[in-house]
PDB file of C-alpha atoms and ligand atoms in Angstrom:
ATOM      1  CA  UNK A   1       0.000   0.000   0.000  1.00  0.00           C
ATOM      2  CA  UNK A   2       1.200   3.541  -0.808  1.00  0.00           C
ATOM      3  CA  UNK A   3       2.257   5.849   2.016  1.00  0.00           C
ATOM      4  CA  UNK A   4      -0.348   8.524   2.766  1.00  0.00           C
ATOM      5  CA  UNK A   5       1.413  11.487   1.078  1.00  0.00           C
ATOM      6  CA  UNK A   6       2.149   9.530  -2.085  1.00  0.00           C
ATOM      7  CA  UNK A   7      -1.437   8.297  -2.174  1.00  0.00           C
ATOM      8  CA  UNK A   8      -3.159  11.701  -1.959  1.00  0.00           C
ATOM      9  CA  UNK A   9      -0.699  13.060  -4.527  1.00  0.00           C
ATOM     10  CA  UNK A  10      -1.494  10.171  -6.893  1.00  0.00           C
ATOM     11  CA  UNK A  11      -5.275  10.609  -6.516  1.00  0.00           C
ATOM     12  CA  UNK A  12      -5.014  14.404  -6.929  1.00  0.00           C
ATOM     13  CA  UNK A  13      -3.330  13.820 -10.293  1.00  0.00           C
ATOM     14  CA  UNK A  14      -5.674  11.003 -11.349  1.00  0.00           C
ATOM     15  CA  UNK A  15      -8.858  12.951 -10.486  1.00  0.00           C
ATOM     16  CA  UNK A  16      -7.285  16.309 -11.439  1.00  0.00           C
ATOM     17  CA  UNK A  17      -8.520  17.617  -8.098  1.00  0.00           C
ATOM     18  CA  UNK A  18      -7.107  19.517  -5.123  1.00  0.00           C
ATOM     19  CA  UNK A  19     -10.277  19.198  -3.044  1.00  0.00           C
ATOM     20  CA  UNK A  20     -10.275  17.477   0.339  1.00  0.00           C
ATOM     21  CA  UNK A  21     -13.950  17.001   1.148  1.00  0.00           C
ATOM     22  CA  UNK A  22     -14.829  17.868   4.762  1.00  0.00           C
ATOM     23  CA  UNK A  23     -17.787  15.640   5.554  1.00  0.00           C
ATOM     24  CA  UNK A  24     -19.027  17.622   8.573  1.00  0.00           C
ATOM     25  CA  UNK A  25     -22.715  16.758   8.529  1.00  0.00           C
ATOM     26  CA  UNK A  26     -24.643  17.572  11.717  1.00  0.00           C
ATOM     27  CA  UNK A  27     -28.143  17.578  13.216  1.00  0.00           C
ATOM     28  CA  UNK A  28     -29.125  14.189  11.858  1.00  0.00           C
ATOM     29  CA  UNK A  29     -29.971  10.881  13.532  1.00  0.00           C
ATOM     30  CA  UNK A  30     -27.193   8.272  13.192  1.00  0.00           C
ATOM     31  CA  UNK A  31     -28.876   6.336  10.374  1.00  0.00           C
ATOM     32  CA  UNK A  32     -29.537   9.421   8.273  1.00  0.00           C
ATOM     33  CA  UNK A  33     -26.098  10.838   9.087  1.00  0.00           C
ATOM     34  CA  UNK A  34     -24.373   7.717   7.809  1.00  0.00           C
ATOM     35  CA  UNK A  35     -26.482   7.374   4.673  1.00  0.00           C
ATOM     36  CA  UNK A  36     -26.020  11.082   3.796  1.00  0.00           C
ATOM     37  CA  UNK A  37     -22.249  10.842   4.348  1.00  0.00           C
ATOM     38  CA  UNK A  38     -22.054   7.780   2.088  1.00  0.00           C
ATOM     39  CA  UNK A  39     -24.222   9.354  -0.615  1.00  0.00           C
ATOM     40  CA  UNK A  40     -22.274  12.636  -0.687  1.00  0.00           C
ATOM     41  CA  UNK A  41     -18.948  10.811  -0.701  1.00  0.00           C
ATOM     42  CA  UNK A  42     -20.055   8.631  -3.653  1.00  0.00           C
ATOM     43  CA  UNK A  43     -21.414  11.588  -5.602  1.00  0.00           C
ATOM     44  CA  UNK A  44     -18.343  13.782  -5.130  1.00  0.00           C
ATOM     45  CA  UNK A  45     -15.645  11.080  -5.385  1.00  0.00           C
ATOM     46  CA  UNK A  46     -14.572  11.862  -8.992  1.00  0.00           C
ATOM     47  CA  UNK A  47     -14.013  15.520  -8.059  1.00  0.00           C
ATOM     48  CA  UNK A  48     -12.018  15.141  -4.826  1.00  0.00           C
ATOM     49  CA  UNK A  49      -8.610  13.755  -3.834  1.00  0.00           C
ATOM     50  CA  UNK A  50      -9.328  12.811  -0.195  1.00  0.00           C
ATOM     51  CA  UNK A  51     -12.039  12.966   2.448  1.00  0.00           C
ATOM     52  CA  UNK A  52     -11.830  14.227   6.006  1.00  0.00           C
ATOM     53  CA  UNK A  53     -14.144  13.687   8.958  1.00  0.00           C
ATOM     54  CA  UNK A  54     -13.954  14.997  12.495  1.00  0.00           C
ATOM     55  CA  UNK A  55     -15.327  14.075  15.884  1.00  0.00           C
ATOM     56  CA  UNK A  56     -18.768  15.456  15.148  1.00  0.00           C
ATOM     57  CA  UNK A  57     -19.220  12.421  12.888  1.00  0.00           C
ATOM     58  CA  UNK A  58     -17.157   9.884  14.859  1.00  0.00           C
ATOM     59  CA  UNK A  59     -19.011  10.543  18.142  1.00  0.00           C
ATOM     60  CA  UNK A  60     -22.528   9.737  16.912  1.00  0.00           C
ATOM     61  CA  UNK A  61     -21.515   6.936  14.509  1.00  0.00           C
ATOM     62  CA  UNK A  62     -18.809   5.180  16.515  1.00  0.00           C
ATOM     63  CA  UNK A  63     -15.258   4.424  15.374  1.00  0.00           C
ATOM     64  CA  UNK A  64     -15.865   0.665  15.121  1.00  0.00           C
ATOM     65  CA  UNK A  65     -19.446   0.996  13.908  1.00  0.00           C
ATOM     66  CA  UNK A  66     -20.789   3.500  11.356  1.00  0.00           C
ATOM     67  CA  UNK A  67     -17.413   5.157  10.701  1.00  0.00           C
ATOM     68  CA  UNK A  68     -16.181   1.838   9.297  1.00  0.00           C
ATOM     69  CA  UNK A  69     -18.697   2.219   6.446  1.00  0.00           C
ATOM     70  CA  UNK A  70     -17.268   5.638   5.525  1.00  0.00           C
ATOM     71  CA  UNK A  71     -13.656   4.390   5.695  1.00  0.00           C
ATOM     72  CA  UNK A  72     -14.455   1.329   3.548  1.00  0.00           C
ATOM     73  CA  UNK A  73     -16.294   3.387   0.954  1.00  0.00           C
ATOM     74  CA  UNK A  74     -13.447   5.929   0.768  1.00  0.00           C
ATOM     75  CA  UNK A  75     -10.924   3.134   0.236  1.00  0.00           C
ATOM     76  CA  UNK A  76     -13.112   1.385  -2.355  1.00  0.00           C
ATOM     77  CA  UNK A  77     -13.209   4.705  -4.215  1.00  0.00           C
ATOM     78  CA  UNK A  78      -9.373   4.922  -3.953  1.00  0.00           C
ATOM     79  CA  UNK A  79      -9.580   7.937  -1.639  1.00  0.00           C
ATOM     80  CA  UNK A  80      -7.411   8.409   1.469  1.00  0.00           C
ATOM     81  CA  UNK A  81      -9.369   9.390   4.577  1.00  0.00           C
ATOM     82  CA  UNK A  82      -8.103  11.883   7.166  1.00  0.00           C
ATOM     83  CA  UNK A  83      -9.197  11.946  10.816  1.00  0.00           C
ATOM     84  CA  UNK A  84      -9.311  15.602  11.795  1.00  0.00           C
ATOM     85  CA  UNK A  85      -8.778  14.948  15.518  1.00  0.00           C
ATOM     86  CA  UNK A  86      -6.339  17.837  16.121  1.00  0.00           C
ATOM     87  CA  UNK A  87      -4.261  15.801  18.572  1.00  0.00           C
ATOM     88  CA  UNK A  88      -3.230  18.052  21.450  1.00  0.00           C
ATOM     89  CA  UNK A  89      -2.219  16.200  24.631  1.00  0.00           C
ATOM     90  CA  UNK A  90       0.857  14.653  26.250  1.00  0.00           C
ATOM     91  CA  UNK A  91       2.735  11.960  24.341  1.00  0.00           C
ATOM     92  CA  UNK A  92       1.369   8.702  25.728  1.00  0.00           C
ATOM     93  CA  UNK A  93      -2.281   9.635  25.211  1.00  0.00           C
ATOM     94  CA  UNK A  94      -1.475  11.194  21.813  1.00  0.00           C
ATOM     95  CA  UNK A  95       0.146   7.939  20.760  1.00  0.00           C
ATOM     96  CA  UNK A  96      -2.872   5.901  21.893  1.00  0.00           C
ATOM     97  CA  UNK A  97      -5.306   8.262  20.104  1.00  0.00           C
ATOM     98  CA  UNK A  98      -3.354   8.112  16.832  1.00  0.00           C
ATOM     99  CA  UNK A  99      -3.030   4.326  17.193  1.00  0.00           C
ATOM    100  CA  UNK A 100      -6.829   3.919  17.537  1.00  0.00           C
ATOM    101  CA  UNK A 101      -7.540   6.023  14.442  1.00  0.00           C
ATOM    102  CA  UNK A 102      -4.874   4.305  12.349  1.00  0.00           C
ATOM    103  CA  UNK A 103      -5.963   0.808  13.336  1.00  0.00           C
ATOM    104  CA  UNK A 104      -9.571   1.772  12.546  1.00  0.00           C
ATOM    105  CA  UNK A 105      -8.404   2.513   8.983  1.00  0.00           C
ATOM    106  CA  UNK A 106      -7.685   6.254   8.843  1.00  0.00           C
ATOM    107  CA  UNK A 107      -4.737   7.210   6.644  1.00  0.00           C
ATOM    108  CA  UNK A 108      -3.739  10.479   8.342  1.00  0.00           C
ATOM    109  CA  UNK A 109      -4.467  12.516  11.467  1.00  0.00           C
ATOM    110  CA  UNK A 110      -4.272  16.230  12.205  1.00  0.00           C
ATOM    111  CA  UNK A 111      -2.285  17.468  15.203  1.00  0.00           C
ATOM    112  CA  UNK A 112      -1.515  20.693  17.050  1.00  0.00           C
ATOM    113  CA  UNK A 113       2.157  21.734  17.187  1.00  0.00           C
ATOM    114  CA  UNK A 114       1.511  23.773  20.365  1.00  0.00           C
ATOM    115  CA  UNK A 115       2.257  20.608  22.379  1.00  0.00           C
ATOM    116  CA  UNK A 116       5.799  20.413  20.970  1.00  0.00           C
ATOM    117  CA  UNK A 117       7.923  17.401  20.063  1.00  0.00           C
ATOM    118  CA  UNK A 118       9.347  15.651  23.155  1.00  0.00           C
ATOM    119  CA  UNK A 119       6.558  13.784  24.967  1.00  0.00           C
ATOM    120  CA  UNK A 120       4.154  15.659  22.688  1.00  0.00           C
ATOM    121  CA  UNK A 121       3.956  14.819  18.993  1.00  0.00           C
ATOM    122  CA  UNK A 122       7.109  12.686  18.643  1.00  0.00           C
ATOM    123  CA  UNK A 123       5.210   9.473  19.505  1.00  0.00           C
ATOM    124  CA  UNK A 124       2.484  10.381  16.990  1.00  0.00           C
ATOM    125  CA  UNK A 125       5.017  10.823  14.174  1.00  0.00           C
ATOM    126  CA  UNK A 126       6.718   7.591  15.226  1.00  0.00           C
ATOM    127  CA  UNK A 127       3.544   5.485  15.065  1.00  0.00           C
ATOM    128  CA  UNK A 128       2.541   7.171  11.789  1.00  0.00           C
ATOM    129  CA  UNK A 129       5.940   6.461  10.183  1.00  0.00           C
ATOM    130  CA  UNK A 130       5.839   2.813  11.262  1.00  0.00           C
ATOM    131  CA  UNK A 131       2.505   2.377   9.490  1.00  0.00           C
ATOM    132  CA  UNK A 132       2.917   4.604   6.403  1.00  0.00           C
ATOM    133  CA  UNK A 133       0.301   7.049   7.743  1.00  0.00           C
ATOM    134  CA  UNK A 134       0.272  10.850   7.617  1.00  0.00           C
ATOM    135  CA  UNK A 135       0.447  13.643  10.204  1.00  0.00           C
ATOM    136  CA  UNK A 136      -0.877  17.071   9.193  1.00  0.00           C
ATOM    137  CA  UNK A 137       0.023  19.998  11.470  1.00  0.00           C
ATOM    138  CA  UNK A 138      -2.067  23.067  12.218  1.00  0.00           C
ATOM    139  CA  UNK A 139       0.096  26.061  11.307  1.00  0.00           C
ATOM    140  CA  UNK A 140      -2.431  28.920  11.095  1.00  0.00           C
ATOM    141  CA  UNK A 141      -6.142  28.225  11.514  1.00  0.00           C
ATOM    142  CA  UNK A 142      -8.840  29.834   9.388  1.00  0.00           C
ATOM    143  CA  UNK A 143     -11.046  31.436  12.054  1.00  0.00           C
ATOM    144  CA  UNK A 144     -10.825  34.967  13.475  1.00  0.00           C
ATOM    145  CA  UNK A 145      -9.483  33.959  16.886  1.00  0.00           C
ATOM    146  CA  UNK A 146      -6.490  32.232  15.231  1.00  0.00           C
ATOM    147  CA  UNK A 147      -4.451  35.399  15.711  1.00  0.00           C
ATOM    148  CA  UNK A 148      -4.665  35.020  19.506  1.00  0.00           C
ATOM    149  CA  UNK A 149      -2.512  31.888  19.404  1.00  0.00           C
ATOM    150  CA  UNK A 150      -1.044  31.167  15.959  1.00  0.00           C
ATOM    151  CA  UNK A 151      -0.614  34.888  15.236  1.00  0.00           C
ATOM    152  CA  UNK A 152       1.236  35.907  18.414  1.00  0.00           C
ATOM    153  CA  UNK A 153       4.729  37.281  18.153  1.00  0.00           C
ATOM    154  CA  UNK A 154       6.964  35.112  20.288  1.00  0.00           C
ATOM    155  CA  UNK A 155      10.672  34.924  20.986  1.00  0.00           C
ATOM    156  CA  UNK A 156      12.154  32.398  18.584  1.00  0.00           C
ATOM    157  CA  UNK A 157      14.289  30.180  20.840  1.00  0.00           C
ATOM    158  CA  UNK A 158      16.725  29.575  17.967  1.00  0.00           C
ATOM    159  CA  UNK A 159      17.432  33.213  17.042  1.00  0.00           C
ATOM    160  CA  UNK A 160      16.315  35.054  20.191  1.00  0.00           C
ATOM    161  CA  UNK A 161      14.306  37.381  17.914  1.00  0.00           C
ATOM    162  CA  UNK A 162      10.580  38.102  17.845  1.00  0.00           C
ATOM    163  CA  UNK A 163       8.847  35.953  15.261  1.00  0.00           C
ATOM    164  CA  UNK A 164       5.207  35.047  14.500  1.00  0.00           C
ATOM    165  CA  UNK A 165       4.216  31.792  16.165  1.00  0.00           C
ATOM    166  CA  UNK A 166       2.929  30.345  12.887  1.00  0.00           C
ATOM    167  CA  UNK A 167       6.298  30.804  11.203  1.00  0.00           C
ATOM    168  CA  UNK A 168       7.906  28.788  13.995  1.00  0.00           C
ATOM    169  CA  UNK A 169       5.257  26.122  13.370  1.00  0.00           C
ATOM    170  CA  UNK A 170       6.052  26.197   9.631  1.00  0.00           C
ATOM    171  CA  UNK A 171       9.723  25.492  10.517  1.00  0.00           C
ATOM    172  CA  UNK A 172       8.586  22.638  12.744  1.00  0.00           C
ATOM    173  CA  UNK A 173       6.492  21.155   9.933  1.00  0.00           C
ATOM    174  CA  UNK A 174       9.724  20.964   7.896  1.00  0.00           C
ATOM    175  CA  UNK A 175      11.910  19.756  10.754  1.00  0.00           C
ATOM    176  CA  UNK A 176       9.460  17.076  11.881  1.00  0.00           C
ATOM    177  CA  UNK A 177       8.738  15.898   8.333  1.00  0.00           C
ATOM    178  CA  UNK A 178       5.001  16.613   8.486  1.00  0.00           C
ATOM    179  CA  UNK A 179       2.812  15.390   5.631  1.00  0.00           C
ATOM    180  CA  UNK A 180       0.943  18.668   5.497  1.00  0.00           C
ATOM    181  CA  UNK A 181       0.556  22.097   7.072  1.00  0.00           C
ATOM    182  CA  UNK A 182      -2.903  23.607   7.589  1.00  0.00           C
ATOM    183  CA  UNK A 183      -3.110  27.344   6.827  1.00  0.00           C
ATOM    184  CA  UNK A 184      -6.503  29.073   6.538  1.00  0.00           C
ATOM    185  CA  UNK A 185      -7.607  30.223   3.091  1.00  0.00           C
ATOM    186  CA  UNK A 186      -8.982  33.257   4.909  1.00  0.00           C
ATOM    187  CA  UNK A 187      -5.356  34.452   5.314  1.00  0.00           C
ATOM    188  CA  UNK A 188      -3.698  34.213   1.872  1.00  0.00           C
ATOM    189  CA  UNK A 189      -0.789  36.356   3.064  1.00  0.00           C
ATOM    190  CA  UNK A 190      -0.053  33.729   5.731  1.00  0.00           C
ATOM    191  CA  UNK A 191      -0.217  30.981   3.088  1.00  0.00           C
ATOM    192  CA  UNK A 192       2.396  32.897   1.047  1.00  0.00           C
ATOM    193  CA  UNK A 193       4.696  33.335   4.028  1.00  0.00           C
ATOM    194  CA  UNK A 194       4.428  29.668   5.039  1.00  0.00           C
ATOM    195  CA  UNK A 195       4.840  28.539   1.426  1.00  0.00           C
ATOM    196  CA  UNK A 196       8.143  30.457   1.206  1.00  0.00           C
ATOM    197  CA  UNK A 197       9.435  28.340   4.106  1.00  0.00           C
ATOM    198  CA  UNK A 198       7.962  25.004   3.040  1.00  0.00           C
ATOM    199  CA  UNK A 199       8.486  25.193  -0.725  1.00  0.00           C
ATOM    200  CA  UNK A 200       7.431  21.879  -2.260  1.00  0.00           C
ATOM    201  CA  UNK A 201       8.609  19.840   0.737  1.00  0.00           C
ATOM    202  CA  UNK A 202       5.389  20.066   2.792  1.00  0.00           C
ATOM    203  CA  UNK A 203       2.016  20.581   1.072  1.00  0.00           C
ATOM    204  CA  UNK A 204      -0.316  23.272   2.406  1.00  0.00           C
ATOM    205  CA  UNK A 205      -3.877  22.183   3.205  1.00  0.00           C
ATOM    206  CA  UNK A 206      -6.120  25.224   3.209  1.00  0.00           C
ATOM    207  CA  UNK A 207      -9.612  25.262   4.774  1.00  0.00           C
ATOM    208  CA  UNK A 208     -11.954  28.238   4.723  1.00  0.00           C
ATOM    209  CA  UNK A 209     -12.946  28.929   1.126  1.00  0.00           C
ATOM    210  CA  UNK A 210     -16.634  29.620   0.547  1.00  0.00           C
ATOM    211  CA  UNK A 211     -18.703  29.784   3.737  1.00  0.00           C
ATOM    212  CA  UNK A 212     -15.815  31.104   5.901  1.00  0.00           C
ATOM    213  CA  UNK A 213     -15.079  33.821   3.327  1.00  0.00           C
ATOM    214  CA  UNK A 214     -11.813  32.573   1.784  1.00  0.00           C
ATOM    215  CA  UNK A 215     -11.281  32.886  -1.952  1.00  0.00           C
ATOM    216  CA  UNK A 216     -10.196  29.946  -4.145  1.00  0.00           C
ATOM    217  CA  UNK A 217      -7.989  32.016  -6.449  1.00  0.00           C
ATOM    218  CA  UNK A 218      -6.218  33.881  -3.638  1.00  0.00           C
ATOM    219  CA  UNK A 219      -5.487  30.656  -1.733  1.00  0.00           C
ATOM    220  CA  UNK A 220      -4.133  28.799  -4.774  1.00  0.00           C
ATOM    221  CA  UNK A 221      -2.047  31.749  -5.947  1.00  0.00           C
ATOM    222  CA  UNK A 222      -0.576  32.091  -2.459  1.00  0.00           C
ATOM    223  CA  UNK A 223       0.624  28.473  -2.577  1.00  0.00           C
ATOM    224  CA  UNK A 224      -2.122  26.189  -1.212  1.00  0.00           C
ATOM    225  CA  UNK A 225      -1.685  22.611  -2.468  1.00  0.00           C
ATOM    226  CA  UNK A 226      -5.062  21.273  -1.332  1.00  0.00           C
ATOM    227  CA  UNK A 227      -8.299  23.072  -0.429  1.00  0.00           C
ATOM    228  CA  UNK A 228     -10.365  21.573   2.394  1.00  0.00           C
ATOM    229  CA  UNK A 229     -14.006  22.283   1.531  1.00  0.00           C
ATOM    230  CA  UNK A 230     -17.101  21.265   3.471  1.00  0.00           C
ATOM    231  CA  UNK A 231     -20.362  23.196   3.653  1.00  0.00           C
ATOM    232  CA  UNK A 232     -20.056  24.833   0.224  1.00  0.00           C
ATOM    233  CA  UNK A 233     -20.283  21.312  -1.204  1.00  0.00           C
ATOM    234  CA  UNK A 234     -22.406  19.225   1.136  1.00  0.00           C
ATOM    235  CA  UNK A 235     -25.002  21.907   1.899  1.00  0.00           C
ATOM    236  CA  UNK A 236     -25.508  22.719  -1.783  1.00  0.00           C
ATOM    237  CA  UNK A 237     -28.559  21.477  -3.649  1.00  0.00           C
ATOM    238  CA  UNK A 238     -26.338  19.311  -5.860  1.00  0.00           C
ATOM    239  CA  UNK A 239     -23.037  18.277  -4.204  1.00  0.00           C
ATOM    240  CA  UNK A 240     -21.968  16.341  -7.295  1.00  0.00           C
ATOM    241  CA  UNK A 241     -22.222  19.403  -9.546  1.00  0.00           C
ATOM    242  CA  UNK A 242     -20.846  21.815  -6.936  1.00  0.00           C
ATOM    243  CA  UNK A 243     -17.747  19.666  -6.380  1.00  0.00           C
ATOM    244  CA  UNK A 244     -17.209  19.274 -10.111  1.00  0.00           C
ATOM    245  CA  UNK A 245     -17.639  23.038 -10.703  1.00  0.00           C
ATOM    246  CA  UNK A 246     -15.195  23.824  -7.877  1.00  0.00           C
ATOM    247  CA  UNK A 247     -12.683  21.339  -9.247  1.00  0.00           C
ATOM    248  CA  UNK A 248     -12.873  23.030 -12.666  1.00  0.00           C
ATOM    249  CA  UNK A 249     -12.616  26.484 -11.112  1.00  0.00           C
ATOM    250  CA  UNK A 250      -9.492  25.444  -9.180  1.00  0.00           C
ATOM    251  CA  UNK A 251      -7.933  23.922 -12.305  1.00  0.00           C
ATOM    252  CA  UNK A 252      -8.542  27.127 -14.263  1.00  0.00           C
ATOM    253  CA  UNK A 253      -6.839  29.138 -11.519  1.00  0.00           C
ATOM    254  CA  UNK A 254      -3.907  26.702 -11.499  1.00  0.00           C
ATOM    255  CA  UNK A 255      -3.467  26.959 -15.312  1.00  0.00           C
ATOM    256  CA  UNK A 256      -3.729  30.752 -15.204  1.00  0.00           C
ATOM    257  CA  UNK A 257      -1.202  30.934 -12.379  1.00  0.00           C
ATOM    258  CA  UNK A 258       1.188  28.559 -14.170  1.00  0.00           C
ATOM    259  CA  UNK A 259       1.052  30.534 -17.431  1.00  0.00           C
ATOM    260  CA  UNK A 260       1.544  33.849 -15.531  1.00  0.00           C
ATOM    261  CA  UNK A 261       4.636  32.503 -13.788  1.00  0.00           C
ATOM    262  CA  UNK A 262       6.245  31.302 -17.052  1.00  0.00           C
TER     263      UNK A 262
HETATM  264  P1  BMP B 301     -16.165  24.555   5.666  1.00  0.00           P
HETATM  265  O1  BMP B 301     -15.695  24.492   4.202  1.00  0.00           O
HETATM  266  O2  BMP B 301     -17.550  24.034   5.817  1.00  0.00           O
HETATM  267  O3  BMP B 301     -15.940  25.867   6.286  1.00  0.00           O
HETATM  268  O4  BMP B 301     -15.280  23.455   6.470  1.00  0.00           O
HETATM  269  C1  BMP B 301     -13.926  23.594   6.711  1.00  0.00           C
HETATM  270  C2  BMP B 301     -13.369  22.353   7.351  1.00  0.00           C
HETATM  271  O5  BMP B 301     -11.994  22.574   7.651  1.00  0.00           O
HETATM  272  C3  BMP B 301     -14.010  21.897   8.637  1.00  0.00           C
HETATM  273  O6  BMP B 301     -13.995  20.481   8.633  1.00  0.00           O
HETATM  274  C4  BMP B 301     -13.097  22.383   9.753  1.00  0.00           C
HETATM  275  O7  BMP B 301     -13.052  21.495  10.838  1.00  0.00           O
HETATM  276  C5  BMP B 301     -11.741  22.362   9.043  1.00  0.00           C
HETATM  277  N1  BMP B 301     -10.801  23.408   9.508  1.00  0.00           N
HETATM  278  C6  BMP B 301     -11.096  24.749   9.403  1.00  0.00           C
HETATM  279  O8  BMP B 301     -12.181  25.147   8.958  1.00  0.00           O
HETATM  280  N2  BMP B 301     -10.134  25.657   9.784  1.00  0.00           N
HETATM  281  C7  BMP B 301      -8.936  25.293  10.296  1.00  0.00           C
HETATM  282  O9  BMP B 301      -8.138  26.146  10.582  1.00  0.00           O
HETATM  283  C8  BMP B 301      -8.639  23.935  10.419  1.00  0.00           C
HETATM  284  C9  BMP B 301      -9.587  22.987  10.022  1.00  0.00           C
HETATM  285  O10 BMP B 301      -9.330  21.705  10.139  1.00  0.00           O
END
């Protein structure tokens, strides 16, 4: 089996898509929740390169129950599936959490770099590496309050100079060999800054286009590799068409950007 990063890259090329579908359905009974998740995933599969769920789906469906149906369908459709659990505790519980999600079939997890490496995320990276799974780090979140943590100026322990917290996290994404760095599409200038540090070594996953106000073109031009998109697709009247239209829109922006930079 391919390692996570190679797999999403392969599917992105095959489906000509940079969309990671965020399947964040809410306010439904378990049966309806599962059947809607499966239907939307099937309908959008040709237009996405991966799918992501978070605890709002795992809690009502159960990791070893309904969630198994979503994981199996994703894999049958040749799509990697990300558990957006934002791991954020001390090492031994982080390791156990990642282990549960990986053994349940998830291909990657998200994690918060605020907990640091030693006795923080090191065990998560270790278990992921042993199993060919991915770890995606939060570098600058998409919501307004992100500036209170990710946006603080802090003393960089390496240089002794003031530096934005998110730029230190971008360095850590490189140093730790992360499989992705999350930077909100609502802050294209932050995507650009992080992209300058990461280059092509760590892909940028950017949530926040559409409902949160981020713009597809600005995020792609700034250097986003993948766009994480939820409500714009699954709340639309026709998720199949919306995902296909978004995929085409993104591809047009990519072509325009490539020809401008030639
Ligand atoms: P939407 O397109 O509906 O706004 O969904 C965005 C998705 O990305 C959600 O699943 C959310 O959990 C996730 N996300 C985010 O919006 N901002 C972040 O900074 C990090 C995220 O994981």
